[in-house]
DNA sequence: CCGTATCCTTTTTGATACTG
DNA sequence: CAGTATCAAAAAGGATACGG
């Protein structure tokens, strides 16, 4: 054993933490946001998220697929067509992310005020 | 104007996104988790979070204070004593973070299975 | 069209020694 | 005790050119 403390749910190495880090990721949140409105193609995602590089897009999509939160469906056509879609598990994230977004919008003004006061009191 | 699209709530430069990134931060979540149980001193936080460097701890605390999510109270004693505590605004984060944690715990098993399958299908 | 490979820059983080 | 300063290390991110 490394520690003899009872149990610390806030430890940095708590297994669930990895998952939270993943879905809390900037691009991940945005991508899931877009997919919440329905299936989308690679290009759609690139356009709607905006500012994401192809590298980060495919990287993030791959991670989400690996975790079973989205599915990738490639059609054998020319030109190629690939569609991404939330899985059932992925859809369970919607209320959470919506809650986060709502919180952010509600508290944005107060936070801004607090920052000004803090910075002003230099 | 840079774009003539109607409005894209999933754009990377959405103002609220900055806030979400902040509270989604690894150390931030852990610190708020500890403070959810009540006020704590610098040392308490360092111990309970575990693995955090003094630099990251004070840096994160400062950011949270700046945003008005925690308050710092220093007592003029020797040895010095400083106490951190969630503000009312900070406490509104609790249900959100709890929701995240619950989600992570619930979906961890499924995610793990999905990862194995994905990696195995190399 | 859907990505991958590469290279390079920027940010973030960690370790540690030291101060009020 | 509660931090700050400093330096090095690592990771993340972006741009872009190219392949299937």
XYZ file of C-alpha atoms (C1' of nucleotides) in Angstrom:
284
model
C 0.000 0.000 0.000
C 1.129 3.449 -0.711
C -1.014 5.218 1.863
C -2.844 4.176 4.945
C -5.392 6.961 4.844
C -9.005 5.766 4.853
C -10.120 6.953 1.416
C -9.800 10.235 -0.325
C -12.412 10.905 -3.003
C -10.581 14.066 -4.029
C -7.259 12.450 -4.747
C -5.762 13.307 -8.090
C -5.461 9.665 -9.019
C -9.104 8.798 -8.474
C -10.086 6.629 -11.452
C -13.149 8.658 -12.360
C -11.049 11.758 -12.637
C -9.608 10.645 -15.912
C -13.055 10.457 -17.401
C -14.018 13.884 -16.169
C -10.845 15.343 -17.598
C -11.696 13.803 -20.913
C -15.213 15.106 -21.211
C -14.219 18.429 -19.711
C -11.818 18.946 -22.556
C -12.448 22.016 -24.643
C -12.873 20.371 -28.026
C -14.715 17.397 -26.617
C -17.414 19.583 -25.166
C -17.844 21.501 -28.373
C -18.005 18.388 -30.500
C -20.556 16.733 -28.272
C -22.524 19.957 -28.407
C -22.710 19.790 -32.164
C -23.513 16.084 -32.181
C -26.295 16.710 -29.699
C -28.268 18.163 -32.550
C -27.893 15.039 -34.611
C -25.361 13.074 -36.646
C -22.734 15.055 -38.486
C -19.962 14.519 -40.971
C -16.329 15.321 -40.440
C -16.593 18.495 -42.436
C -19.742 19.611 -40.635
C -17.966 19.249 -37.342
C -14.964 21.179 -38.548
C -17.189 23.981 -39.763
C -19.514 24.176 -36.812
C -16.920 23.912 -34.111
C -14.783 26.468 -35.817
C -11.098 26.975 -35.304
C -10.297 23.342 -34.741
C -7.409 21.826 -36.643
C -7.855 18.528 -38.484
C -5.451 16.992 -36.054
C -7.398 17.898 -32.956
C -10.678 17.018 -34.590
C -9.761 13.496 -35.584
C -7.855 12.994 -32.376
C -10.834 13.983 -30.269
C -13.264 11.975 -32.364
C -11.082 8.931 -32.026
C -10.952 9.258 -28.277
C -14.710 9.621 -28.062
C -15.211 6.600 -30.269
C -12.787 4.583 -28.214
C -14.743 5.420 -25.098
C -17.971 4.367 -26.750
C -19.524 7.820 -26.602
C -19.848 8.248 -30.333
C -19.958 5.908 -33.312
C -18.219 6.412 -36.600
C -19.891 5.155 -39.726
C -18.012 5.197 -43.021
C -19.878 4.784 -46.288
C -18.156 3.101 -49.196
C -18.801 5.861 -51.672
C -16.842 8.308 -53.727
C -16.329 10.850 -52.558
C -16.012 9.240 -49.139
C -18.603 10.026 -46.540
C -18.217 9.525 -42.815
C -20.829 10.167 -40.221
C -20.451 10.599 -36.498
C -23.223 10.134 -34.017
C -23.673 10.045 -30.275
C -24.250 6.646 -28.742
C -26.766 6.133 -25.994
C -23.983 6.576 -23.468
C -22.885 9.712 -25.257
C -26.355 11.148 -25.049
C -26.314 10.836 -21.275
C -23.767 13.611 -21.340
C -26.183 16.120 -22.774
C -27.905 17.190 -19.556
C -24.550 17.504 -17.857
C -23.041 19.695 -20.504
C -26.219 21.698 -20.736
C -26.054 22.239 -16.991
C -22.486 23.431 -17.290
C -23.351 25.810 -20.050
C -26.318 27.188 -18.184
C -24.223 27.689 -15.109
C -21.575 29.501 -17.090
C -24.033 31.845 -18.711
C -25.739 32.602 -15.427
C -22.561 33.306 -13.532
C -20.596 35.014 -16.239
C -21.662 38.537 -15.211
C -20.835 38.032 -11.561
C -17.491 36.515 -12.398
C -16.634 39.420 -14.630
C -17.440 41.895 -11.898
C -15.386 39.926 -9.421
C -12.430 39.893 -11.754
C -12.507 43.615 -12.266
C -12.614 44.227 -8.570
C -9.790 41.789 -7.984
C -7.602 43.211 -10.713
C -8.400 46.774 -9.741
C -7.328 46.203 -6.165
C -3.766 45.586 -7.295
C -17.612 41.093 -39.016
C -15.612 37.985 -39.381
C -18.522 35.698 -40.177
C -22.000 36.168 -41.464
C -23.396 32.987 -40.023
C -26.435 33.477 -37.800
C -25.019 32.329 -34.485
C -23.027 29.341 -33.490
C -23.369 28.319 -29.845
C -20.633 25.744 -30.299
C -17.970 28.114 -31.505
C -14.673 27.860 -29.713
C -14.693 31.533 -28.865
C -18.037 31.551 -27.097
C -17.556 33.676 -23.977
C -18.957 31.095 -21.589
C -16.483 28.551 -22.815
C -13.690 30.210 -20.922
C -15.548 29.729 -17.692
C -16.266 26.087 -18.396
C -12.628 25.487 -19.190
C -11.726 27.028 -15.885
C -14.014 24.985 -13.708
C -13.334 21.877 -15.760
C -9.699 22.132 -14.862
C -8.288 19.144 -13.034
C -7.031 20.885 -9.942
C -9.951 23.258 -9.777
C -12.428 20.425 -9.565
C -10.473 18.678 -6.872
C -10.069 21.826 -4.810
C -13.723 22.679 -5.019
C -14.467 19.135 -4.027
C -12.480 19.498 -0.836
C -13.909 22.913 -0.081
C -17.404 21.503 -0.524
C -16.979 19.832 2.804
C -16.181 23.085 4.516
C -13.467 25.715 4.856
C -9.914 24.513 4.677
C -6.406 25.842 5.118
C -3.679 25.847 2.539
C -2.032 22.840 4.050
C -5.288 20.919 4.317
C -5.884 21.441 0.647
C -2.400 20.337 -0.268
C -2.806 17.193 1.808
C -6.290 16.261 0.722
C -5.887 16.929 -2.940
C -2.644 15.044 -3.001
C 0.057 15.371 -5.587
C -0.460 19.031 -6.216
C 2.582 21.299 -6.183
C 2.531 24.496 -4.142
C 2.698 26.420 -7.351
C -0.396 24.889 -8.878
C -2.244 25.086 -5.610
C -1.756 28.786 -5.045
C -2.222 29.505 -8.708
C -5.551 27.714 -8.792
C -6.699 29.237 -5.529
C -5.871 32.687 -6.823
C -7.870 32.141 -9.976
C -10.846 30.911 -8.009
C -10.646 33.868 -5.693
C -10.409 36.231 -8.608
C -13.549 34.747 -10.066
C -15.364 35.160 -6.781
C -15.883 31.448 -6.272
C -13.866 31.217 -3.084
C -12.768 33.662 -0.421
C -9.403 33.814 1.205
C -9.179 34.871 4.801
C -5.815 35.501 6.403
C -5.482 35.677 10.176
C -2.823 37.882 11.692
C -1.263 35.259 13.863
C 1.982 33.446 14.200
C 2.284 31.013 12.745
C 0.189 32.416 9.909
C -3.160 30.898 9.217
C -5.125 31.228 6.004
C -8.516 29.830 5.369
C -10.254 29.225 2.092
C -13.966 28.881 1.713
C -16.508 28.610 -1.063
C -18.614 31.678 -1.713
C -22.287 31.410 -2.445
C -21.475 31.440 -6.129
C -18.873 28.772 -5.570
C -21.383 26.585 -3.826
C -23.618 26.613 -6.879
C -20.967 24.494 -8.521
C -21.464 21.617 -6.129
C -24.454 19.968 -7.828
C -22.742 20.276 -11.173
C -19.539 18.679 -10.064
C -21.436 16.043 -8.184
C -23.347 15.281 -11.351
C -20.125 14.940 -13.251
C -18.659 12.645 -10.683
C -21.761 10.502 -10.579
C -21.778 10.254 -14.331
C -18.153 9.250 -14.390
C -18.610 6.543 -11.816
C -21.676 5.168 -13.539
C -20.119 5.054 -16.968
C -16.636 4.047 -16.048
C -17.270 0.314 -16.487
C -18.840 0.713 -19.904
C -16.080 3.001 -21.050
C -13.446 0.554 -19.917
C -15.100 -2.244 -21.871
C -15.371 -0.062 -24.923
C -11.714 0.825 -24.738
C -10.632 -2.770 -24.539
C -12.706 -3.681 -27.519
C -11.380 -0.712 -29.464
C -7.769 -1.396 -28.610
C -8.128 -5.088 -29.192
C -9.470 -4.562 -32.677
C -6.173 -3.072 -33.753
C -13.824 14.025 -48.806
C -11.570 12.259 -44.790
C -8.278 12.110 -42.597
C -2.740 11.206 -41.223
C 2.217 12.693 -40.673
C 5.332 15.989 -39.485
C 7.383 19.739 -37.462
C 7.428 23.447 -34.645
C 5.582 26.834 -31.120
C 3.258 27.681 -27.061
C 1.352 26.449 -22.655
C 1.237 23.918 -18.889
C 3.122 21.568 -15.174
C 6.486 19.832 -11.891
C 10.370 20.025 -8.516
C 12.597 22.454 -5.430
C 14.761 26.031 -2.843
C 13.782 29.954 -0.532
C 11.169 34.208 1.908
C 7.729 36.911 4.997
C 2.562 28.145 7.807
C 1.743 29.972 3.505
C 3.201 30.898 -0.126
C 6.794 32.858 -4.303
C 10.726 32.396 -7.627
C 13.120 29.933 -10.820
C 14.313 26.570 -14.016
C 13.662 22.692 -16.506
C 10.557 19.177 -18.526
C 6.651 17.746 -20.795
C 2.540 17.959 -23.000
C -0.682 20.121 -25.869
C -1.888 22.580 -29.788
C -1.531 24.638 -34.441
C -0.181 24.882 -39.467
C 0.299 22.607 -43.292
C 1.410 19.292 -46.798
C 0.317 15.042 -48.274
C -2.068 10.052 -48.753
C -6.225 6.722 -49.431
